[in-house]
Coordinates of C-alpha atoms in Angstrom, one line a residue:
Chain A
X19 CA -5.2 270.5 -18.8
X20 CA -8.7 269.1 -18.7
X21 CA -10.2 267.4 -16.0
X22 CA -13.8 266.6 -17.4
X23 CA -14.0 265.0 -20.5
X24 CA -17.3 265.0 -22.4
X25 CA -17.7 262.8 -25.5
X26 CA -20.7 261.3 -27.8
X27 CA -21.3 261.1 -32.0
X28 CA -22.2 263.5 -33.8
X29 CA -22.2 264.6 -37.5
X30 CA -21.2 261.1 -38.7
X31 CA -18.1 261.2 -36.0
X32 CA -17.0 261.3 -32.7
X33 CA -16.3 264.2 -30.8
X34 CA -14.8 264.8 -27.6
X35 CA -14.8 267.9 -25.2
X36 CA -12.2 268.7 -22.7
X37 CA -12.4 271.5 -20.2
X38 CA -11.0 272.4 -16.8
X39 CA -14.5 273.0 -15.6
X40 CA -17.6 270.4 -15.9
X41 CA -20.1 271.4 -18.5
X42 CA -23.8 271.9 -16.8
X43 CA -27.0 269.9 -18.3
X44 CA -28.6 272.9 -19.7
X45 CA -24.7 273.2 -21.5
X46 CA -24.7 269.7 -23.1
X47 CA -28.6 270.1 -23.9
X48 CA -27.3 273.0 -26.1
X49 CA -24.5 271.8 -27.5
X50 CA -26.4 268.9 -28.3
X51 CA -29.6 270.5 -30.0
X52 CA -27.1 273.1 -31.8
X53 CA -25.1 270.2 -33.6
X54 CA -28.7 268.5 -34.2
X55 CA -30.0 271.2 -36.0
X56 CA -26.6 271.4 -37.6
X57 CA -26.7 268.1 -39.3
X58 CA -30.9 268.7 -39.8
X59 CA -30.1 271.4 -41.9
X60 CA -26.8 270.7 -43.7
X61 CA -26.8 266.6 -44.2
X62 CA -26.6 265.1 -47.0
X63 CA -26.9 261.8 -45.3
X64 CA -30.8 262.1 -44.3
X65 CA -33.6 262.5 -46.4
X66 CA -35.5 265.2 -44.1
X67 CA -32.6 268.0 -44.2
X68 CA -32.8 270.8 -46.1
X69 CA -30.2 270.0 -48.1
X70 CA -31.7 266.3 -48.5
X71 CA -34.9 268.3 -49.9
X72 CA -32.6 270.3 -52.5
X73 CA -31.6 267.5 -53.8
X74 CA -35.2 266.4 -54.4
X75 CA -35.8 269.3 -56.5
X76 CA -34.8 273.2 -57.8
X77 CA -36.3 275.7 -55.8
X78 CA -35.2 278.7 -53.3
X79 CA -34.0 277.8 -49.9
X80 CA -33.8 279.8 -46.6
X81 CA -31.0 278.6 -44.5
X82 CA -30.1 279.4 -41.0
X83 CA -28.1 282.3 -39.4
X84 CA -25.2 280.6 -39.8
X85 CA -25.0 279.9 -43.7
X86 CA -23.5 283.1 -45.3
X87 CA -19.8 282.1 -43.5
X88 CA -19.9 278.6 -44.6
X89 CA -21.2 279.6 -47.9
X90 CA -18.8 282.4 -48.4
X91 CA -15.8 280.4 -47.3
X92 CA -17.0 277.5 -50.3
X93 CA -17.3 280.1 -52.9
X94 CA -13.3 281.5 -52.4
X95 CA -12.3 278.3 -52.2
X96 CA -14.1 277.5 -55.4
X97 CA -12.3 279.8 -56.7
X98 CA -9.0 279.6 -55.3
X99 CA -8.9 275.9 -56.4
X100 CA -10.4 276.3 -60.0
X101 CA -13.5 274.9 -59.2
X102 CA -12.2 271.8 -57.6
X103 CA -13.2 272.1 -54.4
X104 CA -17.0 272.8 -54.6
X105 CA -19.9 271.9 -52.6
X106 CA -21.9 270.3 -55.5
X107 CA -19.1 267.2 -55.0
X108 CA -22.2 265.6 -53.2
X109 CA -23.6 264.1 -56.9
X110 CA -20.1 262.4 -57.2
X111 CA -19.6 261.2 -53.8
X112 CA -23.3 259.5 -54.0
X113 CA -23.1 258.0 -57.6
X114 CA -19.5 256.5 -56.2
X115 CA -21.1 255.4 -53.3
X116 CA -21.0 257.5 -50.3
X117 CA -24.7 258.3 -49.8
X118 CA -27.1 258.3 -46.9
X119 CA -27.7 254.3 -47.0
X120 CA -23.8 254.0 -47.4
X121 CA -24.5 252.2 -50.6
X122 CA -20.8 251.8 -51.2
X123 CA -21.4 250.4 -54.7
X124 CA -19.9 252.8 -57.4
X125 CA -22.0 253.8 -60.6
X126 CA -21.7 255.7 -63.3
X127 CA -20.2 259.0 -62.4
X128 CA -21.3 262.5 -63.8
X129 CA -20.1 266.0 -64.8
X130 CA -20.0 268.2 -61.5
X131 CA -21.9 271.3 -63.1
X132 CA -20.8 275.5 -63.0
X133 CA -21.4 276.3 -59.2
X134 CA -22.2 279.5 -60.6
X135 CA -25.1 278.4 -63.2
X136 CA -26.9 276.0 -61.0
X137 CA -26.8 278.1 -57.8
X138 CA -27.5 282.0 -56.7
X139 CA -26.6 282.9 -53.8
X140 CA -28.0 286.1 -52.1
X141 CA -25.1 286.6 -50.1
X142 CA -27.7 286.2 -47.0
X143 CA -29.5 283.2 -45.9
X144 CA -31.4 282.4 -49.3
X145 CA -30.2 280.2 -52.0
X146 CA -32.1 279.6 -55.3
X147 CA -31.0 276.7 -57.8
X148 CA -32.2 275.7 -60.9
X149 CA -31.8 271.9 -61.2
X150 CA -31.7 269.7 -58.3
X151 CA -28.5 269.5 -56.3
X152 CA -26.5 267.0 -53.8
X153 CA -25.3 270.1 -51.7
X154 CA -22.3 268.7 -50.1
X155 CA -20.2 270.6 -47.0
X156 CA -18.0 268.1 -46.2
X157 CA -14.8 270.1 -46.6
X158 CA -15.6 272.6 -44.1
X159 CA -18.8 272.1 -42.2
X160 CA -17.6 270.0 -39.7
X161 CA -15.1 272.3 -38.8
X162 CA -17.8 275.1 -39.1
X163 CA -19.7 273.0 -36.1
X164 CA -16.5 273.1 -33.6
X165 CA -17.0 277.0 -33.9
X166 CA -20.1 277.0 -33.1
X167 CA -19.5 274.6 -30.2
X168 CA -17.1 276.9 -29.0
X169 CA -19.2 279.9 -29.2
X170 CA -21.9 278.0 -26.8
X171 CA -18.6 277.2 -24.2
X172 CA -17.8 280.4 -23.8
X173 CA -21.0 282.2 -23.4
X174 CA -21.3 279.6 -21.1
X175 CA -18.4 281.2 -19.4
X176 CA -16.0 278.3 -20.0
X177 CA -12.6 279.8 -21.3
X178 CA -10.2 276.9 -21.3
X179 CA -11.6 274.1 -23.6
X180 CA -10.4 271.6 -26.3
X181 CA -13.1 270.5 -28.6
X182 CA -11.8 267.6 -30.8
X183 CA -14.7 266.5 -33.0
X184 CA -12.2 263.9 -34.4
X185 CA -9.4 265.6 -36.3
X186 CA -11.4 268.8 -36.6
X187 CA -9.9 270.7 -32.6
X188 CA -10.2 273.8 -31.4
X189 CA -7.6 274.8 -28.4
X190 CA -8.2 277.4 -25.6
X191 CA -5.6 277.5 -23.4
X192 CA -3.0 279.1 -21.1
X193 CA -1.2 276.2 -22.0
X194 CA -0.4 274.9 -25.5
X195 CA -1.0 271.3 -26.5
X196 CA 1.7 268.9 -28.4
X197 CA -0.9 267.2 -31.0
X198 CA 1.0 264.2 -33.0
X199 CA 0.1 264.4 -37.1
X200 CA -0.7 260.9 -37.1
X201 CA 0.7 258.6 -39.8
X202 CA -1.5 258.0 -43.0
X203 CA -0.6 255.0 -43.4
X204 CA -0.1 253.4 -40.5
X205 CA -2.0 254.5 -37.4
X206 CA 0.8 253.7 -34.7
X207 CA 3.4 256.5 -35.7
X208 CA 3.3 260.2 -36.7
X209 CA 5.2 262.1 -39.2
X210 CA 5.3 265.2 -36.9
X211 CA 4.3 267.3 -34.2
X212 CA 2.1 270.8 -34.2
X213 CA 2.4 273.3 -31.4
X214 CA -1.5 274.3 -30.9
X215 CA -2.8 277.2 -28.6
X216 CA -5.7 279.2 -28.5
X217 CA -5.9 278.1 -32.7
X218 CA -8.1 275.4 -34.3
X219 CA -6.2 272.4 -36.5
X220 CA -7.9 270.2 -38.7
X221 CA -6.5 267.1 -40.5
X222 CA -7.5 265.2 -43.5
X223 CA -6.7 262.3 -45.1
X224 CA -7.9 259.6 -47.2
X225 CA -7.2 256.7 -45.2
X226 CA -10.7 256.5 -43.3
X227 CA -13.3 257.3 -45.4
X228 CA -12.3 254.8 -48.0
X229 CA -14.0 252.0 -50.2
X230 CA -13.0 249.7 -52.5
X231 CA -10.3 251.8 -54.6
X232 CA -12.3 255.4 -53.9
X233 CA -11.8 257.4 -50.8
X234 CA -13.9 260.7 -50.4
X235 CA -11.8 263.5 -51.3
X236 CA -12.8 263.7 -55.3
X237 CA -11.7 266.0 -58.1
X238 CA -14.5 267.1 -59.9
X239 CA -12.6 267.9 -62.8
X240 CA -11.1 264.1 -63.4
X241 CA -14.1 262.5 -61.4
X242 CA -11.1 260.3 -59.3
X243 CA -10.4 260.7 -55.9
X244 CA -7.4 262.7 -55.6
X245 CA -4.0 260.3 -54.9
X246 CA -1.0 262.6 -54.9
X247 CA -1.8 264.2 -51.3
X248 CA -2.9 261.6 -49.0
X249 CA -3.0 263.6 -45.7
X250 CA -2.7 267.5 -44.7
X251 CA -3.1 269.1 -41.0
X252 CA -4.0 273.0 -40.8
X253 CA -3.4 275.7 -38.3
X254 CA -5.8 278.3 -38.7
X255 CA -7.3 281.1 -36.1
X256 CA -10.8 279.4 -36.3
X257 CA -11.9 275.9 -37.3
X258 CA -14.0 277.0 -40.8
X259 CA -11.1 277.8 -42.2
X260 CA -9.0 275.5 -40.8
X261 CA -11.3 272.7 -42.4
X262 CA -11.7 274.2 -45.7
X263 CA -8.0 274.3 -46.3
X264 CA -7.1 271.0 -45.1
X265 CA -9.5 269.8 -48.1
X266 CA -8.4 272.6 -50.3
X267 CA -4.8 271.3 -49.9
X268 CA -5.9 268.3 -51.9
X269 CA -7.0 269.9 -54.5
X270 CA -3.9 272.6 -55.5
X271 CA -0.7 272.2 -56.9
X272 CA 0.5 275.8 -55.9
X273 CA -0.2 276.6 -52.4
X274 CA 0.3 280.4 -52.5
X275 CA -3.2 281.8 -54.1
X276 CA -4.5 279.8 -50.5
X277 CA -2.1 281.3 -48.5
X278 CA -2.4 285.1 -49.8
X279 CA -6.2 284.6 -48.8
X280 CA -6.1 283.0 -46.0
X281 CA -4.2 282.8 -42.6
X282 CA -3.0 279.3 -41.9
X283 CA 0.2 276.9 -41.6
X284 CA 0.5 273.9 -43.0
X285 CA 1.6 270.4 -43.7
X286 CA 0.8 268.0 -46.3
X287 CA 1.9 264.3 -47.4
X288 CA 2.2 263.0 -51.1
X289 CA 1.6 259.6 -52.0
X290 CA 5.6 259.0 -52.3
X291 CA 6.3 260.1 -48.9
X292 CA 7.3 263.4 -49.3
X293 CA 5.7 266.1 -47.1
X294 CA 5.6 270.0 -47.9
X295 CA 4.7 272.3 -45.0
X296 CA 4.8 275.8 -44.9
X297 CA 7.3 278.4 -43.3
X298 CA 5.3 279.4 -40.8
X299 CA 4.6 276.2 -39.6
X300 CA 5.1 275.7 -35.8
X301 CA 6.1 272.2 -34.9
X302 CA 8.0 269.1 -35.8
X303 CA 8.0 267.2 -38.4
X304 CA 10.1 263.9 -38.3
X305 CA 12.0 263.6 -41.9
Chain B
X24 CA 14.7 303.6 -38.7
X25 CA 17.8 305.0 -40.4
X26 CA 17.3 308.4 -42.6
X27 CA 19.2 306.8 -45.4
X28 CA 17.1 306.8 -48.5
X29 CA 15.1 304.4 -49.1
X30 CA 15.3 302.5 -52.2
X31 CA 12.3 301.6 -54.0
X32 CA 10.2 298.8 -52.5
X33 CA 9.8 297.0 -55.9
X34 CA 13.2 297.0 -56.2
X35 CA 14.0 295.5 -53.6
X36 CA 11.4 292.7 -53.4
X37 CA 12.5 292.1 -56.7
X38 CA 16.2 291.7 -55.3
X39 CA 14.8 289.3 -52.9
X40 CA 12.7 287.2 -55.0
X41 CA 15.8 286.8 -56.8
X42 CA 18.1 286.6 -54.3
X43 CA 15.6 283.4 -53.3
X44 CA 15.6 282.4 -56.6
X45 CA 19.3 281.8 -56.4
X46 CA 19.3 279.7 -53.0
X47 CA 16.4 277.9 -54.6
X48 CA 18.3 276.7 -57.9
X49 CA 21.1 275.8 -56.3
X50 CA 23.4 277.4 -59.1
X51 CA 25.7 280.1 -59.3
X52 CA 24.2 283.6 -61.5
X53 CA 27.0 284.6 -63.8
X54 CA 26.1 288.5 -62.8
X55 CA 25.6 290.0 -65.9
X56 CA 26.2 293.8 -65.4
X57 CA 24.8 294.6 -69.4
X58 CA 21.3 293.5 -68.2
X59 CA 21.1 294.3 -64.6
X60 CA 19.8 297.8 -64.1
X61 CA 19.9 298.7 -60.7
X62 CA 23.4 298.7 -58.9
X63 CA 21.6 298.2 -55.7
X64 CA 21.2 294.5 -57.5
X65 CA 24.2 294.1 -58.4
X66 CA 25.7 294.4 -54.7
X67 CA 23.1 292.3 -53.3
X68 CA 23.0 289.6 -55.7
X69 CA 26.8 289.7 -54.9
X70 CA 26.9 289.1 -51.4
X71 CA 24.5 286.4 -52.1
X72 CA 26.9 284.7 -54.2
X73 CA 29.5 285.3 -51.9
X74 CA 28.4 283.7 -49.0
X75 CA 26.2 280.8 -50.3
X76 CA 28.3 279.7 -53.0
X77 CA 29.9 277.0 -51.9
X78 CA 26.8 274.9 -51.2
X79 CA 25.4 276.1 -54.4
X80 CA 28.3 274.9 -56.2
X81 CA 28.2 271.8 -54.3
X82 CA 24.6 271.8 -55.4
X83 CA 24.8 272.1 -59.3
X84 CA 28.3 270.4 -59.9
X85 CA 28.8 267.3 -57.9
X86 CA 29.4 264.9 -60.0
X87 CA 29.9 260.9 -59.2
X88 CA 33.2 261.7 -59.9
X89 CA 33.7 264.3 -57.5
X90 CA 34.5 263.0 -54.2
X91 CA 32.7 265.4 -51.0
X92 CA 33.0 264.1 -47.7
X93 CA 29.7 263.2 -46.4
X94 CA 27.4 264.9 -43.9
X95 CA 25.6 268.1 -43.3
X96 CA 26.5 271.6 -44.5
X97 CA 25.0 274.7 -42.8
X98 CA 25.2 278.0 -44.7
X99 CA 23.6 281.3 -43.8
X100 CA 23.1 284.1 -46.4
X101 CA 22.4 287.1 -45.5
X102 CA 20.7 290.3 -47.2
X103 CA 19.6 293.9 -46.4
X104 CA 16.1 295.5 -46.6
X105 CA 15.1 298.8 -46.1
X106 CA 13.8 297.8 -43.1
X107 CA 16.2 295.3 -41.1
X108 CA 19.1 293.1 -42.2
X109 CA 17.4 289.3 -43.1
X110 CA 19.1 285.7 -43.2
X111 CA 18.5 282.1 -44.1
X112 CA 19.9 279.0 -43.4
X113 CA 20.3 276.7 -45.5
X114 CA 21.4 273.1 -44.8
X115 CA 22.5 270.3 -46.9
X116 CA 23.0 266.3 -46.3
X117 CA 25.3 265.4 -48.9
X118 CA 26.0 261.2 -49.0
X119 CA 28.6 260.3 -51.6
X120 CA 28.3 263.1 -53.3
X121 CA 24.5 263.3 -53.6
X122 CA 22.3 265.5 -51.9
X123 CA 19.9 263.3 -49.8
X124 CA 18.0 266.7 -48.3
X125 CA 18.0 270.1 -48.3
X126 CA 16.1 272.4 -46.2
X127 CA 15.6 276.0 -45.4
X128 CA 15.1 278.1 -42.4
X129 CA 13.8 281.5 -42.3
X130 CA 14.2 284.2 -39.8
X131 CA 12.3 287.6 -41.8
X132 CA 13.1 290.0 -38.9
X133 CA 10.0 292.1 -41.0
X134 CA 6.2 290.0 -42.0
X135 CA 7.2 291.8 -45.3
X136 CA 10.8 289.5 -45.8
X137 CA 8.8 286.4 -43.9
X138 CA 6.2 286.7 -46.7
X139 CA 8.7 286.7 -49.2
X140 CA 10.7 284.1 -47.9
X141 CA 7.8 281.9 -46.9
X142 CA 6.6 281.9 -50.4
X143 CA 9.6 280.9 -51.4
X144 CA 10.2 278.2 -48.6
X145 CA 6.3 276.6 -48.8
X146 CA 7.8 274.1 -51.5
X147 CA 10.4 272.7 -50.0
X148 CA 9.4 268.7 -49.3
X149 CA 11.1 266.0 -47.7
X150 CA 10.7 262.2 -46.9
X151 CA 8.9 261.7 -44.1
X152 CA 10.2 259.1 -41.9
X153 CA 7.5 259.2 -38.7
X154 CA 7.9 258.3 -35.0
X155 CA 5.7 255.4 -33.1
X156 CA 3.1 257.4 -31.1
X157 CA 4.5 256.1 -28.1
X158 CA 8.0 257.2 -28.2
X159 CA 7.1 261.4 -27.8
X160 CA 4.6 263.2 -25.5
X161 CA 1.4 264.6 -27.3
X162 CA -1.9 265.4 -25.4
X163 CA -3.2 264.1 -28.3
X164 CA -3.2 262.9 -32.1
X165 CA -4.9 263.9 -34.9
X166 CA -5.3 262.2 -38.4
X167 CA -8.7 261.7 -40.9
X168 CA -11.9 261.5 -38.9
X169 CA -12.6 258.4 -37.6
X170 CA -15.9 257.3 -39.2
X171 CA -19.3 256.6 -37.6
X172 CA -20.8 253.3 -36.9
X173 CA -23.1 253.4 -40.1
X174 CA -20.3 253.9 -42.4
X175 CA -18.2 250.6 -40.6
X176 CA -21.4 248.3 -40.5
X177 CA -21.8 249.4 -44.3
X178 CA -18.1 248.5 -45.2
X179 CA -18.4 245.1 -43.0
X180 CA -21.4 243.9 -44.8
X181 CA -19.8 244.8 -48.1
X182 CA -16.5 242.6 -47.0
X183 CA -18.9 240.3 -46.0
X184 CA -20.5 239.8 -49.3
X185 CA -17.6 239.8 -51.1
X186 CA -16.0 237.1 -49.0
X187 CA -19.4 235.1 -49.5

């Protein structure tokens, strides 16, 4: 479908917009200074973002409009995975490596505390903690972003769009798009197709993000990065969630808690080869 | 909607959940009619029997010593709802004697039987075998995010130093 192709980094990856009709400068300008304040506010990977200052020390915190969907959508999923999948990861992920200078090095990792003790949450914009914290939303913010992309688009009055911030797409169509589930472990083949339209998929998998024997999906609960899924793809009606359970699906054994709570399809891969999907999947997958 | 009664909708989910429960272990239920309450059940679980038993069979007893020709069996069982009459296929690859795969499609005619049968179907796993990229038409591919250029440099210099 799309004749103008718009792409740049952004968020620590690469992003591409396609649409049937060209973007305008005052379009990109606020697309851009939307994903800027984005990562100002939410990375963990620069010293000057509000998160960057939580972890400096305990305190309240006002976030932006746009924290009580990301935040709500962590604390299910905290509890729909037992506490594994939790946004205070981001003490983990540094100590193994995966901090803002890209260190790489592992140390000595430590207990992921009770998201509950350390943080309140007003269920608005205000957070209070009581120790310092490496606030991480990895799982889901970049997914998060794609929304709010698409929300710019289309008060822009652009209706037919894919935004593919790499892995993390939203599709808005009158036609749908065949998108291949690529391979985790080898880049030129793909275990399957999905059948996308008007829907957002996101994939994970630990291929990319890896060093040394540690990729950046971790269990809190074993401090290890998780090995027995090594790839899952989502179909959800909007990217957040789409995001979030593509992580989640690393992190659970039983799939059905997720899928009571939230609407999605799904495929996954296991270490052994084996890939689960579920019923309502719509696609391919090559088996 | 018919203006038969109703039976009750625990009941029947029940019936269902076991009726999946049957596909699922492959095995024939002896019916026993000194637990089972409900002769609903009893009818149900059945027809179940009665028209995916031979692949079950196939399923629990196959033996090495057995001899079943190879290839793939198709079976569709069937079951009523209150609300519509529901199906699933079930297909098995049998090569000397062994099951290689199994898989399951639904059709729940109602979300209610989809849900049912979806949780029941969300397990089901096979091998993957993949396809090169090249060989189907996608507008596109997705996989883990590719990572940005500070992550790469980082990785390089740490190869680097490790080769020094």
């Amino acid at each position: 479908m799309p004749q103008h192709r718009l792409t740049f980094e952004a968020l620590g990856t690469q992003w591409a917009i396609e649409s049937t009709e060209p973007l305008s400068d005052k379009l990109q300008k606020d697309i851009e200074y939307s994903l800027a304040a984005f990562d100002k506010t939410y990375s963990r990977f620069r010293d000057d973002s509000l998160v960057g200052q939580m972890a400096e020390q305990a305190g309240t915190y006002i976030f932006p409009d746009d924290f009580p969907p990301l935040m709500d959508m962590y604390l299910k999923c905290y509890e729909l995975t037992n506490g594994r999948m939790t946004p205070l990861i981001g003490s983990v992920l540094e100590q193994a490596g995966y901090d803002k200078s890209y260190r790489l090095h592992p140390q000595k990792l430590s207990t992921v505390p009770d998201l509950h003790e350390v943080i309140i949450w007003d269920e608005a914009c205000t957070v209070t903690t009581s120790v310092p914290v490496v606030f991480d939303i990895g799982a889901a913010g970049k997914g998060y972003a794609v929304d709010k992309v698409t929300v710019l688009l289309e008060a822009a009055g652009i209706d037919a769009y894919v935004v593919d911030a790499s892995g993390d797409i939203r599709h808005r169509d009158r036609e749908q798009e065949t998108v291949g589930l690529e391979h985790p472990n080898d880049a030129s083949k793909i275990i399957g197709v999905a059948r996308l339209q008007n829907q957002s998929l996101c994939a994970s998998a630990s291929n990319r993000r890896r060093w040394g024997d540690l990729h950046h999906i971790f269990d809190p609960h074993t401090l290890a990065p998780v090995s027995d899924v090594i790839a899952s793809w989502v179909v959800a009606g909007d990217t957040l969630t789409a995001d979030a359970m593509a992580t989640a699906l690393f992190l659970v054994d039983d799939t059905t808690k997720l899928m009571e709570t939230f609407e999605f399809s799904y495929v996954r891969m296991f270490a052994d080869g084996r890939v689960e999907h579920s019923a309502n999947f719509e696609g391919e997958l090559y088996t | 909607m018919q203006e038969t009664k109703s039976p009750n909708k625990a009941v029947v989910a029940l019936i269902v959940v076991t009726l999946l429960a049957t596909v699922a272990a492959g095995s024939l239920y002896a019916y026993n009619s000194q637990n089972e309450a409900s002769p609903l059940a009893q009818s149900t679980n059945s027809a179940a029997n009665s028209t995916i038993a031979g692949n079950s069979q196939t399923t629990s007893t196959a033996s090495p010593a057995s001899s079943y020709v190879n290839g793939t069996y198709t079976a569709t069982g069937n079951y009523s709802t209150p609300e519509s009459t529901e199906s699933i296929d079930l297909t098995v690859t049998l090569v000397d004697s062994t099951i290689t795969n199994v898989s399951i499609q639904n059709s729940g005619n109602v979300r209610e039987s989809r849900d049912y049968q979806q949780r029941f179907m969300h397990n089901c796993t096979n091998l993957v075998v993949g396809k090169n990229i090249n060989s189907v038409s996608l507008n596109r591919v997705a996989g883990s995010s590719l990572t940005s250029n500070g992550f790469n440099s980082a990785l390089d210099q740490i190869k680097a130093d490790a080769a020094a």
